[in-house]
Amino acid sequence: MNSDVSDINLLEKNQIDIFSLYTGSKDEYLQNYEALEKLKEECDSLIAKAAISIGVSSMALLAPIPLLVTLPVFLLGGISAEYLIRVGRLYEITKLLLEAFGNEGVKITPRVKTDEGIIDLLIKMPNRQSFALTLRAKGKARVKWREERQDFFVNRKGNKGIKIVKWSTIVAESQKSEKVIRTLKKQKSPLLGVSNTERNKPVIKAFVLLDETKIDANNDPALFVDSGNAKVLRVHSGVVIYVVEKDDLIKFLSLPEQNDPIERDRV
């Protein structure tokens, strides 16, 4: 999915809300299959409207949700392609997690919102470890951390060779996730646990790369850590950030092996 413009806009307008996920009560969110069902309903509705607006045949509406990645930018009563992309990502990853862990193996809460911002997916595993996931893509690109610039960059092939551009979204949104987590802890949110001990546990912040956006293999080898069978990028820029490819997400979230290097961020 070529979502460069969408990602830039989403960072600037980070308060885009998913209509279907509100319950109207504080700390009450749709979770797991209930959330998945609502996301699916919203995706189907938006894709149908988009197909009509751009003249796609009715047969195209029978295609699965990934159809949304082929749709051009559009506006439908104030709903933009950015919104559709965000809903589609949430649906895709929530479905992936539920297929891997089952309804009782994980607690998935999409779009956790405070005055400090929004976490795309708050995940609580059976071992009570929590993860704050940010879901993004940058087209067909490779992501690299540059220590001397304290920022992320992406390399992409263009008509004039390799193009390198800054992608500060990772640092900015990870720092925002940290603020959201602090607010949830201050509010004693049950999303983080039912006891003070559980709520005060560190929350692992991970930036999940989707579609054709991948980790650059030429990153400093010292930045790579193994979690289970997953190799992920670990960067410290004010907060500890893990950069994970979608294909490695399940391995990353799974119970760690003994002496897993990632454990030092969980204690």
mmCIF file of N, CA, C and O in Angstrom, residues 155-257:
data_model
loop_
_atom_site.group_PDB
_atom_site.id
_atom_site.type_symbol
_atom_site.label_atom_id
_atom_site.label_comp_id
_atom_site.label_asym_id
_atom_site.label_seq_id
_atom_site.Cartn_x
_atom_site.Cartn_y
_atom_site.Cartn_z
ATOM 1 N N ASN A 155 14.717 4.048 2.875
ATOM 2 C CA ASN A 155 15.361 3.986 1.564
ATOM 3 C C ASN A 155 14.390 3.396 0.562
ATOM 4 O O ASN A 155 13.806 2.341 0.798
ATOM 5 N N ARG A 156 14.230 4.091 -0.562
ATOM 6 C CA ARG A 156 13.340 3.592 -1.605
ATOM 7 C C ARG A 156 13.970 3.790 -2.979
ATOM 8 O O ARG A 156 14.683 4.770 -3.207
ATOM 9 N N LYS A 157 13.672 2.858 -3.871
ATOM 10 C CA LYS A 157 14.150 2.983 -5.231
ATOM 11 C C LYS A 157 13.245 3.922 -6.010
ATOM 12 O O LYS A 157 12.026 3.798 -5.981
ATOM 13 N N GLY A 158 13.856 4.860 -6.709
ATOM 14 C CA GLY A 158 13.109 5.786 -7.551
ATOM 15 C C GLY A 158 13.670 5.808 -8.954
ATOM 16 O O GLY A 158 14.569 5.025 -9.305
ATOM 17 N N ASN A 159 13.139 6.698 -9.757
ATOM 18 C CA ASN A 159 13.612 6.806 -11.143
ATOM 19 C C ASN A 159 15.066 7.248 -11.221
ATOM 20 O O ASN A 159 15.761 6.975 -12.200
ATOM 21 N N LYS A 160 15.517 7.931 -10.190
ATOM 22 C CA LYS A 160 16.887 8.445 -10.171
ATOM 23 C C LYS A 160 17.751 7.708 -9.153
ATOM 24 O O LYS A 160 18.724 8.256 -8.639
ATOM 25 N N GLY A 161 17.388 6.466 -8.859
ATOM 26 C CA GLY A 161 18.166 5.669 -7.920
ATOM 27 C C GLY A 161 17.526 5.622 -6.547
ATOM 28 O O GLY A 161 16.325 5.837 -6.397
ATOM 29 N N ILE A 162 18.342 5.345 -5.533
ATOM 30 C CA ILE A 162 17.838 5.224 -4.168
ATOM 31 C C ILE A 162 17.539 6.602 -3.585
ATOM 32 O O ILE A 162 18.374 7.499 -3.624
ATOM 33 N N LYS A 163 16.348 6.738 -3.038
ATOM 34 C CA LYS A 163 15.947 7.981 -2.385
ATOM 35 C C LYS A 163 15.858 7.740 -0.886
ATOM 36 O O LYS A 163 15.247 6.769 -0.439
ATOM 37 N N ILE A 164 16.483 8.620 -0.115
ATOM 38 C CA ILE A 164 16.487 8.492 1.340
ATOM 39 C C ILE A 164 15.726 9.669 1.939
ATOM 40 O O ILE A 164 16.047 10.827 1.670
ATOM 41 N N VAL A 165 14.704 9.369 2.745
ATOM 42 C CA VAL A 165 13.913 10.424 3.382
ATOM 43 C C VAL A 165 13.736 10.120 4.861
ATOM 44 O O VAL A 165 13.712 8.960 5.282
ATOM 45 N N LYS A 166 13.611 11.160 5.651
ATOM 46 C CA LYS A 166 13.407 11.004 7.090
ATOM 47 C C LYS A 166 11.996 10.490 7.353
ATOM 48 O O LYS A 166 11.042 10.864 6.670
ATOM 49 N N TRP A 167 11.871 9.628 8.363
ATOM 50 C CA TRP A 167 10.554 9.139 8.778
ATOM 51 C C TRP A 167 10.465 9.261 10.291
ATOM 52 O O TRP A 167 10.601 8.297 11.031
ATOM 53 N N SER A 168 10.202 10.461 10.753
ATOM 54 C CA SER A 168 10.179 10.747 12.184
ATOM 55 C C SER A 168 8.924 10.238 12.870
ATOM 56 O O SER A 168 8.798 10.337 14.096
ATOM 57 N N THR A 169 7.982 9.706 12.085
ATOM 58 C CA THR A 169 6.744 9.170 12.650
ATOM 59 C C THR A 169 7.010 8.168 13.762
ATOM 60 O O THR A 169 6.319 8.149 14.776
ATOM 61 N N ILE A 170 8.011 7.309 13.574
ATOM 62 C CA ILE A 170 8.264 6.243 14.539
ATOM 63 C C ILE A 170 8.597 6.817 15.913
ATOM 64 O O ILE A 170 8.018 6.426 16.932
ATOM 65 N N VAL A 171 9.541 7.762 15.961
ATOM 66 C CA VAL A 171 9.938 8.359 17.229
ATOM 67 C C VAL A 171 8.793 9.162 17.827
ATOM 68 O O VAL A 171 8.458 9.022 19.009
ATOM 69 N N ALA A 172 8.161 9.998 17.003
ATOM 70 C CA ALA A 172 7.100 10.879 17.499
ATOM 71 C C ALA A 172 5.926 10.098 18.075
ATOM 72 O O ALA A 172 5.422 10.413 19.162
ATOM 73 N N GLU A 173 5.485 9.061 17.374
ATOM 74 C CA GLU A 173 4.321 8.325 17.848
ATOM 75 C C GLU A 173 4.674 7.403 19.006
ATOM 76 O O GLU A 173 3.824 7.112 19.857
ATOM 77 N N SER A 174 5.905 6.925 19.072
ATOM 78 C CA SER A 174 6.319 6.116 20.216
ATOM 79 C C SER A 174 6.382 6.970 21.479
ATOM 80 O O SER A 174 6.000 6.528 22.567
ATOM 81 N N GLN A 175 6.850 8.193 21.339
ATOM 82 C CA GLN A 175 6.867 9.099 22.478
ATOM 83 C C GLN A 175 5.448 9.447 22.911
ATOM 84 O O GLN A 175 5.157 9.571 24.104
ATOM 85 N N LYS A 176 4.548 9.584 21.932
ATOM 86 C CA LYS A 176 3.154 9.860 22.253
ATOM 87 C C LYS A 176 2.530 8.656 22.971
ATOM 88 O O LYS A 176 1.743 8.815 23.916
ATOM 89 N N SER A 177 2.878 7.448 22.521
ATOM 90 C CA SER A 177 2.379 6.244 23.189
ATOM 91 C C SER A 177 2.813 6.205 24.645
ATOM 92 O O SER A 177 2.052 5.808 25.530
ATOM 93 N N GLU A 178 4.049 6.624 24.903
ATOM 94 C CA GLU A 178 4.557 6.665 26.275
ATOM 95 C C GLU A 178 3.717 7.609 27.130
ATOM 96 O O GLU A 178 3.392 7.296 28.286
ATOM 97 N N LYS A 179 3.331 8.746 26.569
ATOM 98 C CA LYS A 179 2.501 9.702 27.312
ATOM 99 C C LYS A 179 1.114 9.123 27.591
ATOM 100 O O LYS A 179 0.548 9.320 28.665
ATOM 101 N N VAL A 180 0.562 8.415 26.597
ATOM 102 C CA VAL A 180 -0.749 7.788 26.787
ATOM 103 C C VAL A 180 -0.685 6.758 27.906
ATOM 104 O O VAL A 180 -1.570 6.690 28.769
ATOM 105 N N ILE A 181 0.377 5.961 27.910
ATOM 106 C CA ILE A 181 0.537 4.924 28.936
ATOM 107 C C ILE A 181 0.651 5.553 30.325
ATOM 108 O O ILE A 181 0.049 5.067 31.295
ATOM 109 N N ARG A 182 1.418 6.635 30.429
ATOM 110 C CA ARG A 182 1.544 7.313 31.727
ATOM 111 C C ARG A 182 0.191 7.817 32.215
ATOM 112 O O ARG A 182 -0.124 7.738 33.406
ATOM 113 N N THR A 183 -0.608 8.344 31.286
ATOM 114 C CA THR A 183 -1.942 8.824 31.644
ATOM 115 C C THR A 183 -2.820 7.671 32.119
ATOM 116 O O THR A 183 -3.547 7.795 33.114
ATOM 117 N N LEU A 184 -2.773 6.531 31.426
ATOM 118 C CA LEU A 184 -3.567 5.370 31.821
ATOM 119 C C LEU A 184 -3.166 4.884 33.214
ATOM 120 O O LEU A 184 -4.018 4.494 34.024
ATOM 121 N N LYS A 185 -1.872 4.906 33.496
ATOM 122 C CA LYS A 185 -1.405 4.496 34.818
ATOM 123 C C LYS A 185 -1.888 5.468 35.889
ATOM 124 O O LYS A 185 -2.309 5.058 36.982
ATOM 125 N N LYS A 186 -1.824 6.758 35.568
ATOM 126 C CA LYS A 186 -2.270 7.769 36.518
ATOM 127 C C LYS A 186 -3.764 7.632 36.797
ATOM 128 O O LYS A 186 -4.220 7.834 37.934
ATOM 129 N N GLN A 187 -4.514 7.264 35.761
ATOM 130 C CA GLN A 187 -5.963 7.084 35.905
ATOM 131 C C GLN A 187 -6.325 5.714 36.481
ATOM 132 O O GLN A 187 -7.506 5.442 36.687
ATOM 133 N N LYS A 188 -5.317 4.886 36.727
ATOM 134 C CA LYS A 188 -5.532 3.522 37.216
ATOM 135 C C LYS A 188 -6.485 2.760 36.301
ATOM 136 O O LYS A 188 -7.424 2.088 36.750
ATOM 137 N N SER A 189 -6.231 2.882 35.011
ATOM 138 C CA SER A 189 -7.108 2.253 34.025
ATOM 139 C C SER A 189 -7.074 0.738 34.141
ATOM 140 O O SER A 189 -5.996 0.133 34.190
ATOM 141 N N PRO A 190 -8.236 0.087 34.157
ATOM 142 C CA PRO A 190 -8.280 -1.374 34.198
ATOM 143 C C PRO A 190 -7.731 -2.011 32.934
ATOM 144 O O PRO A 190 -7.478 -3.219 32.927
ATOM 145 N N LEU A 191 -7.536 -1.236 31.891
ATOM 146 C CA LEU A 191 -6.946 -1.779 30.664
ATOM 147 C C LEU A 191 -5.529 -2.290 30.920
ATOM 148 O O LEU A 191 -5.053 -3.189 30.227
ATOM 149 N N LEU A 192 -4.870 -1.710 31.921
ATOM 150 C CA LEU A 192 -3.500 -2.112 32.250
ATOM 151 C C LEU A 192 -3.451 -3.164 33.351
ATOM 152 O O LEU A 192 -2.390 -3.723 33.616
ATOM 153 N N GLY A 193 -4.581 -3.424 34.006
ATOM 154 C CA GLY A 193 -4.593 -4.433 35.067
ATOM 155 C C GLY A 193 -5.540 -4.059 36.180
ATOM 156 O O GLY A 193 -6.038 -2.922 36.256
ATOM 157 N N VAL A 194 -5.766 -4.997 37.063
ATOM 158 C CA VAL A 194 -6.719 -4.785 38.156
ATOM 159 C C VAL A 194 -6.030 -4.419 39.465
ATOM 160 O O VAL A 194 -6.693 -4.028 40.428
ATOM 161 N N SER A 195 -4.711 -4.538 39.518
ATOM 162 C CA SER A 195 -3.970 -4.203 40.732
ATOM 163 C C SER A 195 -2.908 -3.158 40.404
ATOM 164 O O SER A 195 -2.507 -2.994 39.244
ATOM 165 N N ASN A 196 -2.443 -2.443 41.438
ATOM 166 C CA ASN A 196 -1.396 -1.441 41.227
ATOM 167 C C ASN A 196 -0.133 -2.080 40.671
ATOM 168 O O ASN A 196 0.541 -1.506 39.799
ATOM 169 N N THR A 197 0.191 -3.270 41.182
ATOM 170 C CA THR A 197 1.387 -3.963 40.710
ATOM 171 C C THR A 197 1.301 -4.255 39.215
ATOM 172 O O THR A 197 2.252 -4.017 38.468
ATOM 173 N N GLU A 198 0.149 -4.728 38.781
ATOM 174 C CA GLU A 198 -0.027 -5.069 37.377
ATOM 175 C C GLU A 198 -0.051 -3.814 36.505
ATOM 176 O O GLU A 198 0.552 -3.777 35.426
ATOM 177 N N ARG A 199 -0.730 -2.770 36.977
ATOM 178 C CA ARG A 199 -0.840 -1.538 36.192
ATOM 179 C C ARG A 199 0.490 -0.820 36.061
ATOM 180 O O ARG A 199 0.725 -0.107 35.081
ATOM 181 N N ASN A 200 1.377 -0.992 37.032
ATOM 182 C CA ASN A 200 2.654 -0.287 37.011
ATOM 183 C C ASN A 200 3.746 -1.019 36.249
ATOM 184 O O ASN A 200 4.877 -0.537 36.154
ATOM 185 N N LYS A 201 3.420 -2.180 35.692
ATOM 186 C CA LYS A 201 4.404 -2.895 34.885
ATOM 187 C C LYS A 201 4.705 -2.113 33.614
ATOM 188 O O LYS A 201 3.823 -1.445 33.057
ATOM 189 N N PRO A 202 5.946 -2.182 33.120
ATOM 190 C CA PRO A 202 6.282 -1.497 31.869
ATOM 191 C C PRO A 202 5.437 -2.019 30.712
ATOM 192 O O PRO A 202 5.074 -3.194 30.675
ATOM 193 N N VAL A 203 5.109 -1.135 29.796
ATOM 194 C CA VAL A 203 4.398 -1.501 28.583
ATOM 195 C C VAL A 203 5.376 -1.400 27.412
ATOM 196 O O VAL A 203 5.994 -0.358 27.210
ATOM 197 N N ILE A 204 5.532 -2.489 26.688
ATOM 198 C CA ILE A 204 6.464 -2.516 25.565
ATOM 199 C C ILE A 204 5.868 -1.762 24.383
ATOM 200 O O ILE A 204 4.744 -2.043 23.959
ATOM 201 N N LYS A 205 6.602 -0.785 23.856
ATOM 202 C CA LYS A 205 6.126 0.013 22.725
ATOM 203 C C LYS A 205 6.745 -0.513 21.431
ATOM 204 O O LYS A 205 7.963 -0.592 21.312
ATOM 205 N N ALA A 206 5.884 -0.862 20.481
ATOM 206 C CA ALA A 206 6.363 -1.437 19.221
ATOM 207 C C ALA A 206 5.706 -0.745 18.037
ATOM 208 O O ALA A 206 4.509 -0.459 18.051
ATOM 209 N N PHE A 207 6.502 -0.491 17.035
ATOM 210 C CA PHE A 207 6.050 0.114 15.784
ATOM 211 C C PHE A 207 6.007 -1.008 14.754
ATOM 212 O O PHE A 207 7.040 -1.572 14.401
ATOM 213 N N VAL A 208 4.814 -1.356 14.287
ATOM 214 C CA VAL A 208 4.637 -2.500 13.399
ATOM 215 C C VAL A 208 4.611 -2.040 11.941
ATOM 216 O O VAL A 208 3.756 -1.222 11.561
ATOM 217 N N LEU A 209 5.534 -2.562 11.146
ATOM 218 C CA LEU A 209 5.630 -2.207 9.727
ATOM 219 C C LEU A 209 4.737 -3.137 8.913
ATOM 220 O O LEU A 209 4.850 -4.358 9.003
ATOM 221 N N LEU A 210 3.866 -2.554 8.100
ATOM 222 C CA LEU A 210 2.919 -3.332 7.308
ATOM 223 C C LEU A 210 3.251 -3.263 5.818
ATOM 224 O O LEU A 210 4.070 -2.452 5.377
ATOM 225 N N ASP A 211 2.580 -4.138 5.069
ATOM 226 C CA ASP A 211 2.676 -4.162 3.612
ATOM 227 C C ASP A 211 4.128 -4.357 3.161
ATOM 228 O O ASP A 211 4.786 -5.261 3.656
ATOM 229 N N GLU A 212 4.633 -3.501 2.307
ATOM 230 C CA GLU A 212 5.985 -3.683 1.755
ATOM 231 C C GLU A 212 7.039 -2.858 2.485
ATOM 232 O O GLU A 212 8.163 -2.704 2.003
ATOM 233 N N THR A 213 6.695 -2.326 3.625
ATOM 234 C CA THR A 213 7.659 -1.588 4.438
ATOM 235 C C THR A 213 8.391 -2.590 5.337
ATOM 236 O O THR A 213 7.761 -3.311 6.103
ATOM 237 N N LYS A 214 9.707 -2.605 5.247
ATOM 238 C CA LYS A 214 10.510 -3.605 5.961
ATOM 239 C C LYS A 214 11.664 -2.944 6.719
ATOM 240 O O LYS A 214 11.997 -1.793 6.481
ATOM 241 N N ILE A 215 12.267 -3.716 7.608
ATOM 242 C CA ILE A 215 13.461 -3.264 8.316
ATOM 243 C C ILE A 215 14.667 -3.417 7.400
ATOM 244 O O ILE A 215 14.860 -4.464 6.790
ATOM 245 N N ASP A 216 15.468 -2.381 7.308
ATOM 246 C CA ASP A 216 16.679 -2.433 6.496
ATOM 247 C C ASP A 216 17.689 -3.380 7.149
ATOM 248 O O ASP A 216 18.046 -3.211 8.311
ATOM 249 N N ALA A 217 18.146 -4.364 6.391
ATOM 250 C CA ALA A 217 19.111 -5.334 6.925
ATOM 251 C C ALA A 217 20.456 -4.682 7.225
ATOM 252 O O ALA A 217 21.288 -5.261 7.931
ATOM 253 N N ASN A 218 20.680 -3.481 6.700
ATOM 254 C CA ASN A 218 21.952 -2.783 6.909
ATOM 255 C C ASN A 218 21.969 -1.923 8.161
ATOM 256 O O ASN A 218 22.891 -1.121 8.343
ATOM 257 N N ASN A 219 20.959 -2.074 9.023
ATOM 258 C CA ASN A 219 21.020 -1.399 10.318
ATOM 259 C C ASN A 219 22.211 -1.931 11.116
ATOM 260 O O ASN A 219 22.701 -3.041 10.870
ATOM 261 N N ASP A 220 22.675 -1.151 12.080
ATOM 262 C CA ASP A 220 23.746 -1.583 12.975
ATOM 263 C C ASP A 220 23.352 -2.927 13.597
ATOM 264 O O ASP A 220 22.289 -3.037 14.221
ATOM 265 N N PRO A 221 24.175 -3.967 13.437
ATOM 266 C CA PRO A 221 23.837 -5.290 13.992
ATOM 267 C C PRO A 221 23.535 -5.260 15.481
ATOM 268 O O PRO A 221 22.751 -6.086 15.971
ATOM 269 N N ALA A 222 24.118 -4.295 16.208
ATOM 270 C CA ALA A 222 23.899 -4.212 17.652
ATOM 271 C C ALA A 222 22.462 -3.823 17.984
ATOM 272 O O ALA A 222 22.014 -4.022 19.120
ATOM 273 N N LEU A 223 21.731 -3.284 17.007
ATOM 274 C CA LEU A 223 20.352 -2.862 17.242
ATOM 275 C C LEU A 223 19.372 -4.021 17.159
ATOM 276 O O LEU A 223 18.234 -3.908 17.628
ATOM 277 N N PHE A 224 19.779 -5.125 16.564
ATOM 278 C CA PHE A 224 18.878 -6.264 16.408
ATOM 279 C C PHE A 224 18.880 -7.130 17.661
ATOM 280 O O PHE A 224 19.942 -7.437 18.218
ATOM 281 N N VAL A 225 17.697 -7.511 18.111
ATOM 282 C CA VAL A 225 17.577 -8.442 19.232
ATOM 283 C C VAL A 225 16.647 -9.563 18.815
ATOM 284 O O VAL A 225 15.797 -9.398 17.934
ATOM 285 N N ASP A 226 16.803 -10.722 19.430
ATOM 286 C CA ASP A 226 15.943 -11.869 19.150
ATOM 287 C C ASP A 226 14.914 -12.006 20.253
ATOM 288 O O ASP A 226 15.249 -11.996 21.440
ATOM 289 N N SER A 227 13.665 -12.136 19.859
ATOM 290 C CA SER A 227 12.594 -12.429 20.797
ATOM 291 C C SER A 227 11.897 -13.676 20.290
ATOM 292 O O SER A 227 11.211 -13.643 19.269
ATOM 293 N N GLY A 228 12.104 -14.785 20.986
ATOM 294 C CA GLY A 228 11.633 -16.054 20.451
ATOM 295 C C GLY A 228 12.364 -16.333 19.156
ATOM 296 O O GLY A 228 13.592 -16.340 19.117
ATOM 297 N N ASN A 229 11.622 -16.499 18.074
ATOM 298 C CA ASN A 229 12.236 -16.701 16.765
ATOM 299 C C ASN A 229 12.200 -15.442 15.912
ATOM 300 O O ASN A 229 12.501 -15.484 14.717
ATOM 301 N N ALA A 230 11.817 -14.322 16.510
ATOM 302 C CA ALA A 230 11.712 -13.068 15.761
ATOM 303 C C ALA A 230 12.948 -12.213 15.961
ATOM 304 O O ALA A 230 13.467 -12.093 17.070
ATOM 305 N N LYS A 231 13.393 -11.605 14.878
ATOM 306 C CA LYS A 231 14.488 -10.645 14.963
ATOM 307 C C LYS A 231 13.888 -9.263 14.757
ATOM 308 O O LYS A 231 13.278 -8.984 13.724
ATOM 309 N N VAL A 232 14.021 -8.411 15.752
ATOM 310 C CA VAL A 232 13.409 -7.087 15.705
ATOM 311 C C VAL A 232 14.471 -6.031 15.989
ATOM 312 O O VAL A 232 15.558 -6.323 16.488
ATOM 313 N N LEU A 233 14.101 -4.799 15.671
ATOM 314 C CA LEU A 233 15.009 -3.681 15.885
ATOM 315 C C LEU A 233 14.673 -3.017 17.216
ATOM 316 O O LEU A 233 13.499 -2.727 17.495
ATOM 317 N N ARG A 234 15.687 -2.790 18.046
ATOM 318 C CA ARG A 234 15.489 -2.132 19.340
ATOM 319 C C ARG A 234 16.300 -0.842 19.363
ATOM 320 O O ARG A 234 17.521 -0.851 19.213
ATOM 321 N N VAL A 235 15.599 0.279 19.544
ATOM 322 C CA VAL A 235 16.238 1.594 19.513
ATOM 323 C C VAL A 235 15.850 2.364 20.762
ATOM 324 O O VAL A 235 14.707 2.285 21.219
ATOM 325 N N HIS A 236 16.804 3.115 21.308
ATOM 326 C CA HIS A 236 16.513 3.963 22.458
ATOM 327 C C HIS A 236 16.616 5.418 22.021
ATOM 328 O O HIS A 236 17.672 5.891 21.662
ATOM 329 N N SER A 237 15.469 6.095 22.041
ATOM 330 C CA SER A 237 15.432 7.516 21.692
ATOM 331 C C SER A 237 14.470 8.214 22.644
ATOM 332 O O SER A 237 13.353 8.575 22.290
ATOM 333 N N GLY A 238 14.915 8.391 23.879
ATOM 334 C CA GLY A 238 14.028 8.915 24.907
ATOM 335 C C GLY A 238 13.211 7.798 25.523
ATOM 336 O O GLY A 238 13.105 7.680 26.734
ATOM 337 N N VAL A 239 12.613 6.970 24.688
ATOM 338 C CA VAL A 239 11.918 5.755 25.119
ATOM 339 C C VAL A 239 12.465 4.593 24.291
ATOM 340 O O VAL A 239 13.027 4.800 23.216
ATOM 341 N N VAL A 240 12.307 3.381 24.810
ATOM 342 C CA VAL A 240 12.739 2.206 24.054
ATOM 343 C C VAL A 240 11.675 1.877 23.011
ATOM 344 O O VAL A 240 10.494 1.761 23.336
ATOM 345 N N ILE A 241 12.099 1.747 21.764
ATOM 346 C CA ILE A 241 11.193 1.474 20.655
ATOM 347 C C ILE A 241 11.603 0.164 19.996
ATOM 348 O O ILE A 241 12.775 -0.043 19.674
ATOM 349 N N TYR A 242 10.625 -0.706 19.773
ATOM 350 C CA TYR A 242 10.856 -1.908 18.980
ATOM 351 C C TYR A 242 10.193 -1.722 17.624
ATOM 352 O O TYR A 242 9.038 -1.286 17.547
ATOM 353 N N VAL A 243 10.937 -2.009 16.577
ATOM 354 C CA VAL A 243 10.391 -1.948 15.224
ATOM 355 C C VAL A 243 10.265 -3.386 14.735
ATOM 356 O O VAL A 243 11.243 -4.136 14.705
ATOM 357 N N VAL A 244 9.035 -3.771 14.366
ATOM 358 C CA VAL A 244 8.719 -5.164 14.072
ATOM 359 C C VAL A 244 8.004 -5.251 12.726
ATOM 360 O O VAL A 244 7.081 -4.481 12.461
ATOM 361 N N GLU A 245 8.410 -6.184 11.895
ATOM 362 C CA GLU A 245 7.681 -6.432 10.658
ATOM 363 C C GLU A 245 6.442 -7.262 10.966
ATOM 364 O O GLU A 245 6.432 -8.089 11.883
ATOM 365 N N LYS A 246 5.381 -7.047 10.205
ATOM 366 C CA LYS A 246 4.118 -7.742 10.438
ATOM 367 C C LYS A 246 4.310 -9.256 10.520
ATOM 368 O O LYS A 246 3.726 -9.917 11.385
ATOM 369 N N ASP A 247 5.138 -9.815 9.642
ATOM 370 C CA ASP A 247 5.322 -11.268 9.604
ATOM 371 C C ASP A 247 5.963 -11.811 10.882
ATOM 372 O O ASP A 247 5.887 -13.013 11.150
ATOM 373 N N ASP A 248 6.599 -10.940 11.660
ATOM 374 C CA ASP A 248 7.252 -11.365 12.898
ATOM 375 C C ASP A 248 6.459 -10.986 14.146
ATOM 376 O O ASP A 248 6.907 -11.252 15.270
ATOM 377 N N LEU A 249 5.308 -10.372 13.969
ATOM 378 C CA LEU A 249 4.575 -9.835 15.113
ATOM 379 C C LEU A 249 4.151 -10.917 16.100
ATOM 380 O O LEU A 249 4.294 -10.748 17.318
ATOM 381 N N ILE A 250 3.632 -12.036 15.613
ATOM 382 C CA ILE A 250 3.169 -13.094 16.511
ATOM 383 C C ILE A 250 4.330 -13.642 17.331
ATOM 384 O O ILE A 250 4.214 -13.860 18.547
ATOM 385 N N LYS A 251 5.453 -13.850 16.691
ATOM 386 C CA LYS A 251 6.637 -14.343 17.403
ATOM 387 C C LYS A 251 7.103 -13.328 18.443
ATOM 388 O O LYS A 251 7.537 -13.685 19.542
ATOM 389 N N PHE A 252 7.015 -12.057 18.094
ATOM 390 C CA PHE A 252 7.442 -10.995 19.004
ATOM 391 C C PHE A 252 6.575 -10.949 20.253
ATOM 392 O O PHE A 252 7.059 -10.739 21.364
ATOM 393 N N LEU A 253 5.276 -11.152 20.094
ATOM 394 C CA LEU A 253 4.350 -11.061 21.214
ATOM 395 C C LEU A 253 4.287 -12.329 22.056
ATOM 396 O O LEU A 253 3.819 -12.291 23.199
ATOM 397 N N SER A 254 4.742 -13.436 21.507
ATOM 398 C CA SER A 254 4.646 -14.712 22.200
ATOM 399 C C SER A 254 5.520 -14.742 23.437
ATOM 400 O O SER A 254 6.442 -13.934 23.601
ATOM 401 N N LEU A 255 5.227 -15.692 24.313
ATOM 402 C CA LEU A 255 6.012 -15.816 25.541
ATOM 403 C C LEU A 255 7.488 -15.932 25.215
ATOM 404 O O LEU A 255 7.870 -16.704 24.337
ATOM 405 N N PRO A 256 8.333 -15.167 25.893
ATOM 406 C CA PRO A 256 9.766 -15.162 25.567
ATOM 407 C C PRO A 256 10.458 -16.445 25.983
ATOM 408 O O PRO A 256 10.044 -17.131 26.911
ATOM 409 N N GLU A 257 11.517 -16.733 25.252
ATOM 410 C CA GLU A 257 12.360 -17.862 25.628
ATOM 411 C C GLU A 257 13.248 -17.449 26.796
ATOM 412 O O GLU A 257 13.438 -16.268 27.085
#
